[in-house]
Amino acid sequence: MKRLKNFLLLLAAAPVLAFAAGGGVHLDKAPVNLADQDSLQRGARMFVNYCLNCHSAGAMRYSRLQDIGLTEEQIKDNLLFAADKPGELMKVAMTRREAKAWFGAAPPDLSVVARSRGADWLYTYLRTFYRDDSRATGWNNLVFDKVGMPHVLWTLQGEMVPVHKKHGEHDVIERLELAKPGSVTLAEYDAQVGDLVNYLVWMGEPGQLQRKQLGLIVLAFLAIFFVVAYYLKKEFWKDIH
């Protein structure tokens, strides 16, 4: 009974805990489209070039990228920087002990990060880094306050700075402004982050598009079978009434 009571209390507190985890920050809608192979390929390139230096994806093999339209030769020539064969897992050379010594904590594996964090959270997180001289890395984040990760995409986005406003006795961040432009416009950066998040969502469950398509086929079959079964039932029971 005590365990049941604790479980019910945890369920009641879940919305509060979820709000606290998000910090009350508005999450922008991520442009996820798993049918867009061009977007997935661009996202895979972003992931390998910018994320795979520190974060691994230990549940994903390079060869699985053929499912998004890449050939084995394209994978070898353009994406196979941290491995020798396409059949290898997406791992980094840095060990967890080295990562903990350098960064204070080992960067998490990103295989299923989109399933644990959510696409909208990732999309907003990667677009809301800002300069903060009080942090060791020089960066902070609106969604993840006091984040330990530096802004690895700052050369693309540029440097954002917070604009504060008074809220009672405290200063709060009202918005972010671009202080130093990056190599692309903010709109182009948003599109690139959208491609990266799209890829992360796909990587979390590569077979989900096929699963959904198969589900629709099964539902269509059941609908047709229901009609056939209904008329068979009427035929079998017509002499009883």
Tab-separated table of C-alpha atoms in Angstrom:
chain	number	residue	atom	x	y	z
A	1	MET	CA	0.000	0.000	0.000
A	2	LYS	CA	2.845	2.364	0.840
A	3	ARG	CA	4.492	1.691	-2.536
A	4	LEU	CA	1.194	2.337	-4.304
A	5	LYS	CA	0.791	5.620	-2.427
A	6	ASN	CA	4.305	6.741	-3.365
A	7	PHE	CA	3.662	5.790	-7.001
A	8	LEU	CA	0.451	7.841	-7.101
A	9	LEU	CA	2.252	10.822	-5.539
A	10	LEU	CA	4.966	10.546	-8.197
A	11	LEU	CA	2.351	10.555	-10.954
A	12	ALA	CA	0.720	13.639	-9.467
A	13	ALA	CA	4.078	15.432	-9.297
A	14	ALA	CA	5.152	14.451	-12.831
A	15	PRO	CA	3.771	17.604	-14.562
A	16	VAL	CA	5.505	19.810	-11.967
A	17	LEU	CA	8.782	17.942	-12.381
A	18	ALA	CA	8.538	18.171	-16.168
A	19	PHE	CA	7.958	21.922	-15.965
A	20	ALA	CA	10.903	22.334	-13.623
A	21	ALA	CA	13.146	20.331	-15.968
A	22	GLY	CA	12.226	22.605	-18.853
A	23	GLY	CA	12.682	25.715	-16.741
A	24	GLY	CA	9.457	27.197	-18.105
A	25	VAL	CA	11.190	28.189	-21.358
A	26	HIS	CA	9.025	28.169	-24.475
A	27	LEU	CA	10.127	25.402	-26.837
A	28	ASP	CA	10.034	26.111	-30.568
A	29	LYS	CA	8.561	23.481	-32.868
A	30	ALA	CA	11.256	21.399	-34.551
A	31	PRO	CA	10.839	20.917	-38.330
A	32	VAL	CA	10.941	17.109	-38.209
A	33	ASN	CA	10.213	15.310	-41.485
A	34	LEU	CA	11.633	11.793	-41.617
A	35	ALA	CA	10.560	11.409	-45.246
A	36	ASP	CA	12.959	14.197	-46.295
A	37	GLN	CA	16.125	12.249	-47.095
A	38	ASP	CA	18.035	15.365	-48.182
A	39	SER	CA	17.445	16.881	-44.736
A	40	LEU	CA	18.503	13.635	-43.017
A	41	GLN	CA	21.696	13.497	-45.077
A	42	ARG	CA	22.556	17.110	-44.233
A	43	GLY	CA	21.815	16.357	-40.580
A	44	ALA	CA	24.088	13.302	-40.647
A	45	ARG	CA	26.894	15.471	-42.031
A	46	MET	CA	26.312	18.032	-39.258
A	47	PHE	CA	26.328	15.286	-36.633
A	48	VAL	CA	29.590	13.742	-37.826
A	49	ASN	CA	31.365	17.087	-38.257
A	50	TYR	CA	30.251	18.832	-35.062
A	51	CYS	CA	28.868	16.297	-32.558
A	52	LEU	CA	30.866	13.119	-33.071
A	53	ASN	CA	34.067	14.765	-31.860
A	54	CYS	CA	32.928	14.432	-28.225
A	55	HIS	CA	29.578	12.616	-28.253
A	56	SER	CA	29.278	9.039	-29.417
A	57	ALA	CA	26.285	7.227	-30.882
A	58	GLY	CA	27.094	3.727	-29.715
A	59	ALA	CA	23.807	2.209	-30.896
A	60	MET	CA	24.229	3.356	-34.512
A	61	ARG	CA	26.435	1.929	-37.258
A	62	TYR	CA	27.684	4.038	-40.156
A	63	SER	CA	26.314	1.467	-42.597
A	64	ARG	CA	22.770	2.239	-41.396
A	65	LEU	CA	23.088	5.615	-43.132
A	66	GLN	CA	22.359	3.769	-46.355
A	67	ASP	CA	18.742	3.782	-45.176
A	68	ILE	CA	18.620	7.546	-45.766
A	69	GLY	CA	19.870	7.283	-49.334
A	70	LEU	CA	23.658	7.367	-48.921
A	71	THR	CA	25.841	4.855	-50.717
A	72	GLU	CA	28.654	2.969	-49.014
A	73	GLU	CA	31.185	4.979	-51.042
A	74	GLN	CA	29.620	8.282	-49.939
A	75	ILE	CA	29.790	7.148	-46.313
A	76	LYS	CA	33.441	6.136	-46.666
A	77	ASP	CA	34.471	9.341	-48.475
A	78	ASN	CA	32.504	11.914	-46.488
A	79	LEU	CA	31.486	10.609	-43.062
A	80	LEU	CA	33.888	7.882	-41.961
A	81	PHE	CA	36.344	10.005	-39.963
A	82	ALA	CA	36.321	8.173	-36.615
A	83	ALA	CA	36.189	4.585	-37.899
A	84	ASP	CA	37.772	2.331	-40.513
A	85	LYS	CA	34.753	0.405	-41.829
A	86	PRO	CA	31.100	1.362	-42.428
A	87	GLY	CA	29.984	-1.548	-40.258
A	88	GLU	CA	31.551	0.000	-37.135
A	89	LEU	CA	29.620	1.823	-34.433
A	90	MET	CA	29.650	5.621	-34.201
A	91	LYS	CA	32.079	5.914	-31.310
A	92	VAL	CA	34.694	8.511	-30.395
A	93	ALA	CA	38.343	7.893	-29.615
A	94	MET	CA	38.088	9.806	-26.326
A	95	THR	CA	37.533	7.545	-23.304
A	96	ARG	CA	35.020	8.321	-20.557
A	97	ARG	CA	37.896	8.780	-18.083
A	98	GLU	CA	39.571	11.331	-20.348
A	99	ALA	CA	36.264	13.124	-20.958
A	100	LYS	CA	35.574	13.360	-17.233
A	101	ALA	CA	39.062	14.735	-16.582
A	102	TRP	CA	38.776	17.360	-19.343
A	103	PHE	CA	35.122	18.401	-19.088
A	104	GLY	CA	34.162	17.392	-15.540
A	105	ALA	CA	31.661	14.868	-16.897
A	106	ALA	CA	31.612	12.496	-19.827
A	107	PRO	CA	29.515	13.814	-22.759
A	108	PRO	CA	26.402	11.639	-23.045
A	109	ASP	CA	25.820	9.189	-25.857
A	110	LEU	CA	23.396	10.707	-28.381
A	111	SER	CA	21.908	7.523	-29.845
A	112	VAL	CA	18.477	8.106	-28.308
A	113	VAL	CA	18.797	11.711	-27.097
A	114	ALA	CA	15.849	12.793	-29.256
A	115	ARG	CA	13.653	10.203	-27.548
A	116	SER	CA	14.740	11.223	-24.055
A	117	ARG	CA	14.806	15.004	-24.512
A	118	GLY	CA	12.343	15.502	-27.352
A	119	ALA	CA	12.852	17.130	-30.756
A	120	ASP	CA	11.481	20.545	-29.705
A	121	TRP	CA	13.819	20.672	-26.685
A	122	LEU	CA	16.869	19.877	-28.825
A	123	TYR	CA	15.853	22.365	-31.523
A	124	THR	CA	15.423	25.170	-28.982
A	125	TYR	CA	18.515	24.191	-26.988
A	126	LEU	CA	20.866	24.319	-29.979
A	127	ARG	CA	19.581	27.780	-30.926
A	128	THR	CA	19.661	29.477	-27.493
A	129	PHE	CA	23.318	29.476	-26.467
A	130	TYR	CA	24.540	32.895	-25.358
A	131	ARG	CA	27.728	34.497	-24.102
A	132	ASP	CA	28.204	34.283	-20.332
A	133	ASP	CA	31.603	35.308	-18.947
A	134	SER	CA	30.748	33.809	-15.548
A	135	ARG	CA	30.882	30.304	-17.025
A	136	ALA	CA	34.155	28.424	-17.526
A	137	THR	CA	33.316	27.751	-21.170
A	138	GLY	CA	32.142	31.313	-21.764
A	139	TRP	CA	28.672	30.052	-22.748
A	140	ASN	CA	25.293	29.458	-21.155
A	141	ASN	CA	21.924	28.327	-22.459
A	142	LEU	CA	18.322	29.464	-21.996
A	143	VAL	CA	16.928	25.930	-21.943
A	144	PHE	CA	19.750	24.324	-19.935
A	145	ASP	CA	20.957	26.868	-17.389
A	146	LYS	CA	24.633	26.548	-16.370
A	147	VAL	CA	25.215	23.990	-19.106
A	148	GLY	CA	28.688	22.479	-19.155
A	149	MET	CA	28.813	22.079	-22.937
A	150	PRO	CA	30.325	24.931	-24.965
A	151	HIS	CA	28.546	26.256	-28.039
A	152	VAL	CA	30.227	24.099	-30.685
A	153	LEU	CA	28.155	25.684	-33.480
A	154	TRP	CA	29.006	29.290	-32.636
A	155	THR	CA	31.071	29.787	-35.787
A	156	LEU	CA	27.884	29.152	-37.763
A	157	GLN	CA	25.361	31.019	-35.643
A	158	GLY	CA	27.592	33.769	-34.276
A	159	GLU	CA	27.579	35.134	-30.741
A	160	MET	CA	24.251	35.789	-29.060
A	161	VAL	CA	23.959	38.004	-25.985
A	162	PRO	CA	21.049	38.244	-23.532
A	163	VAL	CA	18.776	41.270	-23.219
A	164	HIS	CA	17.508	41.579	-19.655
A	165	LYS	CA	14.378	43.105	-18.184
A	166	LYS	CA	13.205	43.735	-14.625
A	167	HIS	CA	10.851	41.167	-13.148
A	168	GLY	CA	10.158	42.279	-9.605
A	169	GLU	CA	13.491	42.487	-7.837
A	170	HIS	CA	15.258	40.271	-10.338
A	171	ASP	CA	16.687	40.670	-13.820
A	172	VAL	CA	15.444	38.045	-16.259
A	173	ILE	CA	16.451	37.356	-19.838
A	174	GLU	CA	13.801	38.719	-22.174
A	175	ARG	CA	15.409	37.629	-25.466
A	176	LEU	CA	18.715	36.991	-27.202
A	177	GLU	CA	20.305	39.348	-29.710
A	178	LEU	CA	23.004	38.706	-32.265
A	179	ALA	CA	26.162	40.546	-31.204
A	180	LYS	CA	28.610	39.008	-33.666
A	181	PRO	CA	27.422	37.360	-36.896
A	182	GLY	CA	28.504	33.855	-37.778
A	183	SER	CA	29.317	32.350	-41.147
A	184	VAL	CA	25.605	31.926	-42.017
A	185	THR	CA	22.471	33.952	-41.388
A	186	LEU	CA	20.237	33.119	-38.433
A	187	ALA	CA	17.600	31.718	-40.780
A	188	GLU	CA	20.190	29.461	-42.419
A	189	TYR	CA	21.449	28.400	-38.999
A	190	ASP	CA	17.920	27.499	-37.889
A	191	ALA	CA	17.567	25.367	-41.022
A	192	GLN	CA	20.863	23.587	-40.318
A	193	VAL	CA	19.850	22.893	-36.718
A	194	GLY	CA	16.516	21.638	-38.021
A	195	ASP	CA	18.367	19.160	-40.256
A	196	LEU	CA	20.523	18.029	-37.322
A	197	VAL	CA	17.517	17.496	-35.045
A	198	ASN	CA	15.709	15.694	-37.859
A	199	TYR	CA	18.654	13.306	-38.094
A	200	LEU	CA	18.786	12.817	-34.304
A	201	VAL	CA	15.091	11.907	-34.303
A	202	TRP	CA	15.696	9.400	-37.112
A	203	MET	CA	18.764	7.963	-35.354
A	204	GLY	CA	16.749	7.372	-32.177
A	205	GLU	CA	14.552	4.928	-34.110
A	206	PRO	CA	15.677	4.404	-37.730
A	207	GLY	CA	12.768	2.113	-38.502
A	208	GLN	CA	9.990	4.370	-37.255
A	209	LEU	CA	8.921	5.610	-40.700
A	210	GLN	CA	8.580	2.022	-41.944
A	211	ARG	CA	6.817	1.091	-38.695
A	212	LYS	CA	4.230	3.832	-39.185
A	213	GLN	CA	3.703	2.894	-42.829
A	214	LEU	CA	3.277	-0.763	-41.856
A	215	GLY	CA	0.814	0.300	-39.161
A	216	LEU	CA	-1.340	2.084	-41.743
A	217	ILE	CA	-1.293	-1.010	-43.972
A	218	VAL	CA	-2.352	-3.201	-41.044
A	219	LEU	CA	-5.187	-0.813	-40.131
A	220	ALA	CA	-6.373	-0.780	-43.740
A	221	PHE	CA	-6.319	-4.592	-43.814
A	222	LEU	CA	-8.282	-4.795	-40.550
A	223	ALA	CA	-10.868	-2.351	-41.906
A	224	ILE	CA	-11.366	-4.460	-45.041
A	225	PHE	CA	-11.389	-7.674	-42.998
A	226	PHE	CA	-14.025	-6.193	-40.670
A	227	VAL	CA	-16.376	-5.630	-43.615
A	228	VAL	CA	-15.807	-9.169	-44.907
A	229	ALA	CA	-16.271	-10.646	-41.420
A	230	TYR	CA	-19.468	-8.643	-40.892
A	231	TYR	CA	-21.126	-9.987	-44.045
A	232	LEU	CA	-19.885	-13.524	-43.301
A	233	LYS	CA	-21.478	-13.257	-39.857
A	234	LYS	CA	-24.762	-12.130	-41.408
A	235	GLU	CA	-24.641	-15.043	-43.870
A	236	PHE	CA	-23.897	-17.629	-41.175
A	237	TRP	CA	-26.604	-16.390	-38.781
A	238	LYS	CA	-29.368	-15.518	-41.235
A	239	ASP	CA	-31.254	-18.828	-40.760
A	240	ILE	CA	-31.259	-18.529	-36.964
A	241	HIS	CA	-33.303	-15.310	-36.750
